[in-house]
Short mmCIF file of C-alpha atoms in Angstrom, two decimals:
data_model
loop_
_atom_site.label_atom_id
_atom_site.label_comp_id
_atom_site.label_asym_id
_atom_site.label_seq_id
_atom_site.Cartn_x
_atom_site.Cartn_y
_atom_site.Cartn_z
CA MET A 1404 9.18 31.49 22.60
CA SER A 1405 5.91 31.56 21.03
CA GLU A 1406 3.37 28.72 20.19
CA ASN A 1407 4.08 28.65 16.52
CA SER A 1408 7.82 28.16 16.60
CA ALA A 1409 7.51 24.97 14.44
CA ALA A 1410 8.49 25.18 11.01
CA PRO A 1411 5.83 26.65 8.49
CA GLY A 1412 3.38 23.80 7.07
CA THR A 1413 3.97 21.33 10.00
CA PRO A 1414 0.97 20.15 11.98
CA PRO A 1415 0.91 21.17 15.58
CA ALA A 1416 2.11 18.66 18.11
CA THR A 1417 -1.42 18.12 19.54
CA ALA A 1418 -2.55 17.07 16.07
CA THR A 1419 0.37 14.42 15.89
CA ALA A 1420 -0.03 13.06 19.27
CA THR A 1421 -2.88 9.96 18.97
CA ALA A 1422 -5.48 9.60 21.56
CA PRO A 1423 -5.01 6.47 23.95
CA GLY A 1424 -6.55 3.33 22.97
CA PRO A 1425 -7.13 1.58 19.76
CA GLN A 1426 -6.63 3.47 16.31
CA PRO A 1427 -8.88 2.86 13.37
CA GLU A 1428 -7.57 0.84 10.59
CA PRO A 1429 -7.20 2.92 7.50
CA ILE A 1430 -8.77 1.88 4.24
CA ARG A 1431 -7.42 2.01 0.76
CA PHE A 1432 -8.31 5.61 -0.87
CA PHE A 1433 -10.04 6.99 2.47
CA GLY A 1434 -7.35 6.55 5.09
CA THR A 1435 -9.10 6.94 8.39
CA THR A 1436 -11.73 9.40 6.92
CA TRP A 1437 -14.35 6.74 7.07
CA VAL A 1438 -14.64 6.77 11.12
CA GLY A 1439 -16.11 10.37 10.92
CA ARG A 1440 -17.25 10.52 7.52
CA ASP A 1441 -15.15 13.64 7.16
CA GLY A 1442 -12.32 15.26 5.13
CA GLY A 1443 -13.87 14.67 1.55
CA TYR A 1444 -15.41 11.16 2.30
CA GLY A 1445 -18.47 11.58 -0.03
CA LEU A 1446 -16.07 12.88 -2.69
CA ARG A 1447 -13.72 10.01 -2.06
CA ARG A 1448 -16.64 7.64 -2.30
CA ALA A 1449 -17.90 8.93 -5.67
CA GLY A 1450 -14.42 8.88 -7.02
CA VAL A 1451 -13.97 5.37 -6.24
CA ALA A 1452 -17.51 4.41 -7.45
CA VAL A 1453 -16.51 6.27 -10.80
CA GLY A 1454 -12.83 5.02 -11.09
CA SER A 1455 -13.75 1.35 -10.36
CA LEU A 1456 -16.58 1.50 -13.04
CA ALA A 1457 -14.28 3.30 -15.56
CA ALA A 1458 -11.55 0.70 -14.85
CA ALA A 1459 -13.86 -2.03 -15.50
CA ALA A 1460 -15.02 -0.76 -18.84
CA ALA A 1461 -11.75 -0.33 -19.89
CA ALA A 1462 -10.77 -3.66 -19.07
CA CYS A 1463 -13.82 -4.80 -20.80
CA LEU A 1464 -12.77 -3.05 -24.05
CA VAL A 1465 -9.25 -4.77 -23.47
CA LEU A 1466 -10.69 -8.23 -23.27
CA ARG A 1467 -13.03 -7.30 -26.43
CA LEU A 1468 -9.69 -6.19 -28.35
CA ALA A 1469 -7.99 -9.58 -27.06
CA TYR A 1470 -11.00 -11.82 -28.60
CA GLU A 1471 -10.79 -9.79 -31.80
CA GLY A 1472 -7.32 -10.68 -31.96
CA LEU A 1473 -8.05 -14.30 -31.52
CA GLU A 1474 -10.64 -14.11 -34.43
CA ILE A 1475 -8.13 -12.53 -36.61
CA ALA A 1476 -5.64 -15.55 -35.56
CA GLU A 1477 -8.43 -17.79 -36.63
CA ALA A 1478 -8.03 -19.63 -33.23
CA GLY A 1479 -11.12 -21.26 -33.79
CA SER A 1480 -14.63 -20.97 -31.95
CA PHE A 1481 -13.64 -23.53 -29.10
CA VAL A 1482 -10.51 -21.36 -28.01
CA GLY A 1483 -13.02 -17.94 -28.05
CA ILE A 1484 -15.80 -20.37 -25.86
CA LEU A 1485 -13.10 -20.78 -23.49
CA VAL A 1486 -11.52 -17.59 -23.32
CA ILE A 1487 -14.86 -15.94 -22.71
CA ALA A 1488 -16.11 -18.93 -20.21
CA MET A 1489 -12.71 -18.58 -18.20
CA PHE A 1490 -12.90 -14.66 -17.84
CA SER A 1491 -16.72 -15.11 -16.67
CA VAL A 1492 -16.14 -17.80 -14.07
CA CYS A 1493 -12.95 -15.98 -12.84
CA SER A 1494 -14.82 -12.82 -12.42
CA ALA A 1495 -17.67 -14.29 -10.82
CA ILE A 1496 -15.48 -15.88 -8.24
CA ALA A 1497 -13.44 -12.71 -7.89
CA PHE A 1498 -16.51 -10.64 -7.59
CA ARG A 1499 -18.03 -13.20 -4.60
CA LYS A 1500 -14.51 -13.40 -2.92
CA THR A 1501 -14.08 -9.41 -2.98
CA TRP A 1502 -17.58 -8.98 -1.68
CA GLU A 1503 -17.01 -11.65 1.09
CA GLY A 1504 -13.84 -9.59 1.92
CA PHE A 1505 -15.63 -6.56 2.57
CA GLY A 1506 -17.96 -8.30 5.39
CA ALA A 1507 -15.38 -10.46 7.21
CA ARG A 1508 -11.96 -11.37 7.69
CA PRO A 1509 -10.57 -14.29 5.56
CA LYS A 1510 -10.88 -17.47 7.73
CA ASP A 1511 -8.05 -19.25 5.83
CA PRO A 1512 -5.35 -16.75 4.56
CA ASP A 1513 -3.46 -19.66 2.80
CA ARG A 1514 -6.74 -20.31 0.54
CA GLU A 1515 -6.79 -16.46 -0.18
CA ASP A 1516 -3.17 -16.40 -1.38
CA ALA A 1517 -4.14 -19.60 -3.39
CA LEU A 1518 -6.68 -17.62 -5.02
CA ARG A 1519 -4.90 -14.65 -5.53
CA GLY A 1520 -3.96 -15.78 -9.45
CA LEU A 1521 -7.76 -16.73 -10.07
CA LYS A 1522 -8.71 -13.14 -8.81
CA SER A 1523 -6.04 -11.37 -10.92
CA ILE A 1524 -7.66 -13.03 -14.00
CA GLY A 1525 -11.09 -12.18 -12.95
CA PHE A 1526 -10.39 -8.55 -12.01
CA ILE A 1527 -13.26 -7.13 -13.43
CA GLY A 1528 -15.45 -9.18 -10.88
CA SER A 1529 -13.31 -7.31 -8.52
CA LEU A 1530 -13.62 -3.96 -10.01
CA LEU A 1531 -17.41 -4.23 -10.08
CA ALA A 1532 -17.65 -5.50 -6.40
CA TYR A 1533 -15.83 -2.14 -5.42
CA PHE A 1534 -18.26 -0.20 -7.53
CA VAL A 1535 -21.40 -1.79 -6.02
CA ARG A 1536 -19.78 -1.27 -2.23
CA SER A 1537 -18.58 2.21 -2.97
CA LEU A 1538 -22.36 3.17 -3.84
CA THR A 1539 -23.29 2.63 -0.22
CA GLU A 1540 -20.14 2.85 1.95
CA ALA A 1541 -16.23 2.76 1.72
CA PRO A 1542 -15.42 -0.84 0.58
CA GLY A 1543 -14.55 -2.51 3.99
CA GLU A 1544 -15.91 0.09 6.27
CA LYS A 1545 -18.88 -1.90 7.94
CA LEU A 1546 -16.10 -4.48 8.88
CA ARG A 1547 -13.41 -2.15 10.24
CA ARG A 1548 -16.03 0.06 11.89
CA THR A 1549 -17.56 -3.22 13.68
CA GLU A 1550 -14.04 -4.02 14.74
CA TYR A 1551 -13.16 -0.46 15.87
CA GLU A 1552 -16.24 0.10 18.07
CA THR A 1553 -15.80 -3.06 19.59
CA ALA A 1554 -11.93 -2.29 20.36
CA ARG A 1555 -13.14 0.95 21.68
CA ALA A 1556 -15.56 -0.52 23.76
CA GLN A 1557 -13.39 -2.92 25.41
CA PHE A 1558 -10.59 -0.43 26.10
CA GLU A 1559 -13.22 2.07 27.83
CA LYS A 1560 -14.43 -1.08 29.69
CA ARG A 1561 -11.05 -1.93 30.87
CA ARG A 1562 -10.06 1.83 31.45
CA SER A 1563 -13.31 2.41 33.76
CA THR A 1564 -12.35 -0.69 35.97
CA ARG A 1565 -9.01 0.92 36.72
CA THR A 1566 -8.99 2.99 39.91
CA GLY A 1567 -6.34 4.70 41.56
CA ASN A 1568 -2.82 4.13 41.62
CA PRO A 1569 -1.68 0.38 41.29
CA ALA A 1570 1.35 0.97 43.98
CA ALA A 1571 -0.90 2.34 46.59
CA ARG A 1572 -3.24 -0.68 46.59
CA GLY A 1573 -0.50 -2.90 48.61
CA THR A 1574 -1.34 -0.39 51.85
CA SER A 1575 -4.87 -1.40 52.40
CA GLY A 1576 -5.54 -4.48 54.78
CA ARG A 1577 -2.36 -6.88 53.33
CA LYS A 1578 0.95 -6.64 54.92
CA ARG A 1579 3.89 -7.79 53.01
CA PRO A 1580 6.01 -9.89 55.07
CA LYS A 1581 9.50 -8.48 56.47
CA ARG A 1582 12.48 -9.53 55.16
CA GLY A 1583 15.02 -10.58 57.87
#
């Protein structure tokens, strides 16, 4: 049989086999291209930056239309101030929490779940955090790169300390008691 007996369009068997040791964690929109910064990494970063900024601008337009709806309904200036304050505070908190999430894993996942609604209201802050971070790296790349390199170093250390066949170790110096 020839070497290319697989169906057309399927990757070769060597490409699907994974290397031993820890594998990089994929990042949304980037997969694992952040490891070698290949496979269109730069274009993806530019796309994430433009996309998140465009989504934030569209969200601001929608909020502006909602505010104008409040003015048309004559809900009063107090309601308008409350709406602006709520979206501003929620956006600031969402920006901060999203930014912190790029640098460290959450210490308390239950608290993060409790803040999910607040971050949903302040989604513009999260979009802006994505935009700002994608100007320098893939969002979350630094954290995942640190974790991946640490895991690879630990794997290589464990792997280098092993020598020979573990089954053959019992023959040197120490004898097993005979069963009798």
